[in-house]
Structure formats: C-alpha cells, structure tokens
C-alpha cells in the first residue's frame, strides 16, 4: 500500500496583547536590557494576563484562525494534538478542552509533552495519521502559557520565556509538496538540567513545595545551552544530508527560539545566511511549543509553494528533532 503524504494547508496563531519588555524586567530583577539582548536576542515577550485564560484558550484561538483561513468546518477535524508543558490541568488534556472550545465534535484529542520540541514531535505524529489514512484532517497546536511556571524573582529564567500559541492544519497532499521527512531524538535527562520539580506524581503539591518555589522552571542554563547548540545543529545537518539538501536548496530554517546564539550556531553549521532564518525571539521570547508555528504564521506571506523548510528544535527531556517540509500553500 502506498503511503499518503501530509501537507500543512493552513496556519493560525494567538499572542496575548501585553508586552513585557526588558526595561520592565529591569524593575523586577537585577538585570538589564543590554545583557538580555546580547545573551539571548530577546527584547520583549507577550504575557497572558487574564487569569481565566490559559493554554487551551490560546490554542483554540490559533486553531480557529487556521480553520477559518482554510475554510474548513471544525466538525471535519479528525484529530487534535496539543503540544504543551503548561496544560490547563494535568488532566483532562488541553487538547480535549480545545476540541470543545472550537466545536470539533468529531475529533479525538490528546496532548503531547516534549517541551520545546513539542511542536516538531507533534507535527510528525499528526502527519503519520494522515499518511496512514487514519485521519484526513488534523490540527497540530503548540500552546504554552510559560508565565504560569516562571518565578519572576529568578533572573536566570524569567527573562527567557513568553506566552503564545500557533496551529497548523494537516491534510493529505496531492502533489510533491508536504511533510517529507523527520528525525527525532531523546536523551533522558535524569539529572534534571531543565525541569519543573513539583506538581507531578514524584513530588505532589504540598505547602512545602509551594513555599520552596518548586512549581516553576528550574534550569542549568549553561548545560542546556551546550546541549541545545549541539543537538539543533546536528539534527539539522542530519536531515539535510539524509535528503541530499545543500544550503542552496534550503529556503528557510525555522528554528525553535530559545536563544539567538543557538539559532546562529545552527544556521552557521548548515551554511545558511541570516536572511534564510526565521527569527521571532526578539518579539516573543521563548514560547516553548509555540515558537515554530508562530514563525510559520509570521512568515506565511513570504513563503512560496515548493520552498524547502527545515524545522528544528531542542528542548527539555532532552528532546530534539528536525522536520523537512516542502511548503504547500
Ligand atoms: C540562560 C542563558 C541565556 C544564560 O546565558 P549565559 O551566557 O549562559 O550566562 P551564564 O549562565 O553563564 O551567566 C553569566 C553571568 O550572567 C549572570 N546572569 C544570569 N542571568 C542574568 C540576567 N538575567 N541579567 C544579568 N546577569 C545575568 C549570571 O549570574 C552569571 O554571572 P557570574 O558570571 O557572576 O556567575 C543561556 O545559558 C541559555 O540560553 N541557555 C539555554 C536556554 C535554553 O535553551 N532553554 C530552553 C531549552 S529549549
């Protein structure tokens, strides 16, 4: 049986209005705009202030925009995957909440946890459902309300992250474009260089865990930086070599946005000039599972059908991966 191919047929996004600038962070912790810009590339990030809204709301808004732009009725959706590390609840899955919010009553839905690699992992997962014929229309969403797990007194992490969501619609491709290949890796980080200490079954919430601020991101920045720089560049080269893609063949690198220096190192190793690299970290910070679909949304009017895109990400877990997409819209 010949496998079908999945394509991205629409993109949507959601960004909260509130902008948390470096200058505002200067008033909150011992940091400064120059340090943040030169070490990370970030100028500001968006924060979802409304306490009644969280990752499901942002993901649903992004999904609605994608469906509207494709002219697809929510009831046609077969599957919804939400990549997130900031689910509204530990259960039910955020994807189930999105399903109800957008009226996709015929879809089954689940979350995928792969931190900053969540979107590329979910894209590969969603595309295999289309390829096998088990689903015709799939929503893949990356949504993270990172501000809900940030300690705004910790200058080493609070400057990095922002809130946002992006969504893509996957459908069967009827030409040579689509999601052509993917490579994913995992290396279990039992040393916990990047993790949330409490709130799971290992350390359930207690007064002590709250008082010790164990429900927020904890990161060994230098260790993660080294791993991420190596991992993202290696896997991007690996997918280029596997598909015989030269630097000239690649129209765009769509990198996860954790640190501009990690992105630059990846582009250099691939032999790409900066004009071929999508960057939104300056405006949104690290939105975890949302960075890559937010890039696709921001660049959608500059993309041409047939453009070769390499999507690459590295995240907690450790997880990393790359997806080769021949743009279909
Ligand atoms: C977090 C990160 C930006 C820190 O940058 P760095 O160049 O590694 O900086 P270091 O951690 O070595 O810290 C250098 C100094 O700056 C200080 N510093 C840390 N945060 C600071 C801040 N916000 N403002 C000012 N100074 C800061 C440190 O205390 C340290 O001071 P010291 O030398 O006196 O000890 C960087 O390590 C990084 O991006 N890591 C990977 C993040 C990531 O990818 N996370 C998600 C995975 S997808």
PDB file of C-alpha atoms and ligand atoms in Angstrom, residues 30-31 35 39-40 116 155-156 159-160 194 219 221-222 224-225 256 258-259 261-262 286 314-315, ligand 1:
ATOM      1  CA  UNK A  30      18.767  42.506  38.799  1.00  0.00           C
ATOM      2  CA  UNK A  31      19.168  42.530  35.022  1.00  0.00           C
ATOM      3  CA  UNK A  35      22.560  41.823  28.947  1.00  0.00           C
ATOM      4  CA  UNK A  39      22.964  36.990  25.628  1.00  0.00           C
ATOM      5  CA  UNK A  40      19.576  35.907  24.274  1.00  0.00           C
ATOM      6  CA  UNK A 116      10.406  22.938  23.313  1.00  0.00           C
ATOM      7  CA  UNK A 155      16.635  36.489  36.699  1.00  0.00           C
ATOM      8  CA  UNK A 156      18.150  33.429  35.033  1.00  0.00           C
ATOM      9  CA  UNK A 159      13.851  36.894  31.090  1.00  0.00           C
ATOM     10  CA  UNK A 160      13.625  33.974  28.661  1.00  0.00           C
ATOM     11  CA  UNK A 194      15.710  21.600  32.827  1.00  0.00           C
ATOM     12  CA  UNK A 219      17.294  25.271  34.569  1.00  0.00           C
ATOM     13  CA  UNK A 221      21.368  27.382  31.656  1.00  0.00           C
ATOM     14  CA  UNK A 222      24.972  26.660  30.663  1.00  0.00           C
ATOM     15  CA  UNK A 224      21.291  23.242  28.440  1.00  0.00           C
ATOM     16  CA  UNK A 225      22.898  25.818  26.165  1.00  0.00           C
ATOM     17  CA  UNK A 256      12.976  26.839  17.876  1.00  0.00           C
ATOM     18  CA  UNK A 258      15.388  29.631  22.826  1.00  0.00           C
ATOM     19  CA  UNK A 259      18.438  31.808  22.298  1.00  0.00           C
ATOM     20  CA  UNK A 261      23.133  32.404  19.748  1.00  0.00           C
ATOM     21  CA  UNK A 262      21.851  28.810  19.465  1.00  0.00           C
ATOM     22  CA  UNK A 286      10.809  31.524  24.100  1.00  0.00           C
ATOM     23  CA  UNK A 314      15.680  21.261  21.079  1.00  0.00           C
ATOM     24  CA  UNK A 315      14.006  21.073  24.459  1.00  0.00           C
TER      25      UNK A 315
HETATM   26  C1  LIG B   1      20.159  31.195  30.206  1.00  0.00           C
HETATM   27  C2  LIG B   1      21.233  31.784  29.296  1.00  0.00           C
HETATM   28  C3  LIG B   1      20.679  32.902  28.488  1.00  0.00           C
HETATM   29  C4  LIG B   1      22.348  32.342  30.179  1.00  0.00           C
HETATM   30  O1  LIG B   1      23.366  32.880  29.343  1.00  0.00           O
HETATM   31  P1  LIG B   1      24.891  32.513  29.600  1.00  0.00           P
HETATM   32  O2  LIG B   1      25.676  33.260  28.632  1.00  0.00           O
HETATM   33  O3  LIG B   1      24.977  31.002  29.600  1.00  0.00           O
HETATM   34  O4  LIG B   1      25.114  33.088  31.024  1.00  0.00           O
HETATM   35  P2  LIG B   1      25.620  32.327  32.319  1.00  0.00           P
HETATM   36  O5  LIG B   1      24.541  31.433  32.834  1.00  0.00           O
HETATM   37  O6  LIG B   1      26.959  31.741  32.005  1.00  0.00           O
HETATM   38  O7  LIG B   1      25.770  33.553  33.293  1.00  0.00           O
HETATM   39  C5  LIG B   1      26.777  34.556  33.097  1.00  0.00           C
HETATM   40  C6  LIG B   1      26.624  35.568  34.193  1.00  0.00           C
HETATM   41  O8  LIG B   1      25.433  36.345  33.971  1.00  0.00           O
HETATM   42  C7  LIG B   1      24.628  36.341  35.149  1.00  0.00           C
HETATM   43  N1  LIG B   1      23.239  36.410  34.766  1.00  0.00           N
HETATM   44  C8  LIG B   1      22.363  35.366  34.597  1.00  0.00           C
HETATM   45  N2  LIG B   1      21.166  35.869  34.239  1.00  0.00           N
HETATM   46  C9  LIG B   1      21.285  37.209  34.172  1.00  0.00           C
HETATM   47  C10 LIG B   1      20.392  38.234  33.854  1.00  0.00           C
HETATM   48  N3  LIG B   1      19.104  37.990  33.517  1.00  0.00           N
HETATM   49  N4  LIG B   1      20.849  39.502  33.862  1.00  0.00           N
HETATM   50  C11 LIG B   1      22.115  39.774  34.187  1.00  0.00           C
HETATM   51  N5  LIG B   1      23.023  38.832  34.510  1.00  0.00           N
HETATM   52  C12 LIG B   1      22.608  37.556  34.496  1.00  0.00           C
HETATM   53  C13 LIG B   1      24.995  35.042  35.845  1.00  0.00           C
HETATM   54  O9  LIG B   1      24.701  35.116  37.221  1.00  0.00           O
HETATM   55  C14 LIG B   1      26.466  34.958  35.581  1.00  0.00           C
HETATM   56  O10 LIG B   1      27.150  35.766  36.489  1.00  0.00           O
HETATM   57  P3  LIG B   1      28.529  35.268  37.127  1.00  0.00           P
HETATM   58  O11 LIG B   1      29.460  35.086  35.959  1.00  0.00           O
HETATM   59  O12 LIG B   1      28.882  36.386  38.039  1.00  0.00           O
HETATM   60  O13 LIG B   1      28.210  33.975  37.805  1.00  0.00           O
HETATM   61  C15 LIG B   1      21.846  30.690  28.406  1.00  0.00           C
HETATM   62  O14 LIG B   1      22.605  29.798  29.156  1.00  0.00           O
HETATM   63  C16 LIG B   1      20.830  29.928  27.627  1.00  0.00           C
HETATM   64  O15 LIG B   1      20.193  30.445  26.734  1.00  0.00           O
HETATM   65  N6  LIG B   1      20.683  28.610  27.929  1.00  0.00           N
HETATM   66  C17 LIG B   1      19.834  27.737  27.184  1.00  0.00           C
HETATM   67  C18 LIG B   1      18.405  28.112  27.398  1.00  0.00           C
HETATM   68  C19 LIG B   1      17.518  27.208  26.659  1.00  0.00           C
HETATM   69  O16 LIG B   1      17.766  26.908  25.528  1.00  0.00           O
HETATM   70  N7  LIG B   1      16.457  26.798  27.357  1.00  0.00           N
HETATM   71  C20 LIG B   1      15.373  26.100  26.848  1.00  0.00           C
HETATM   72  C21 LIG B   1      15.717  24.881  26.122  1.00  0.00           C
HETATM   73  S1  LIG B   1      14.829  24.933  24.721  1.00  0.00           S
END
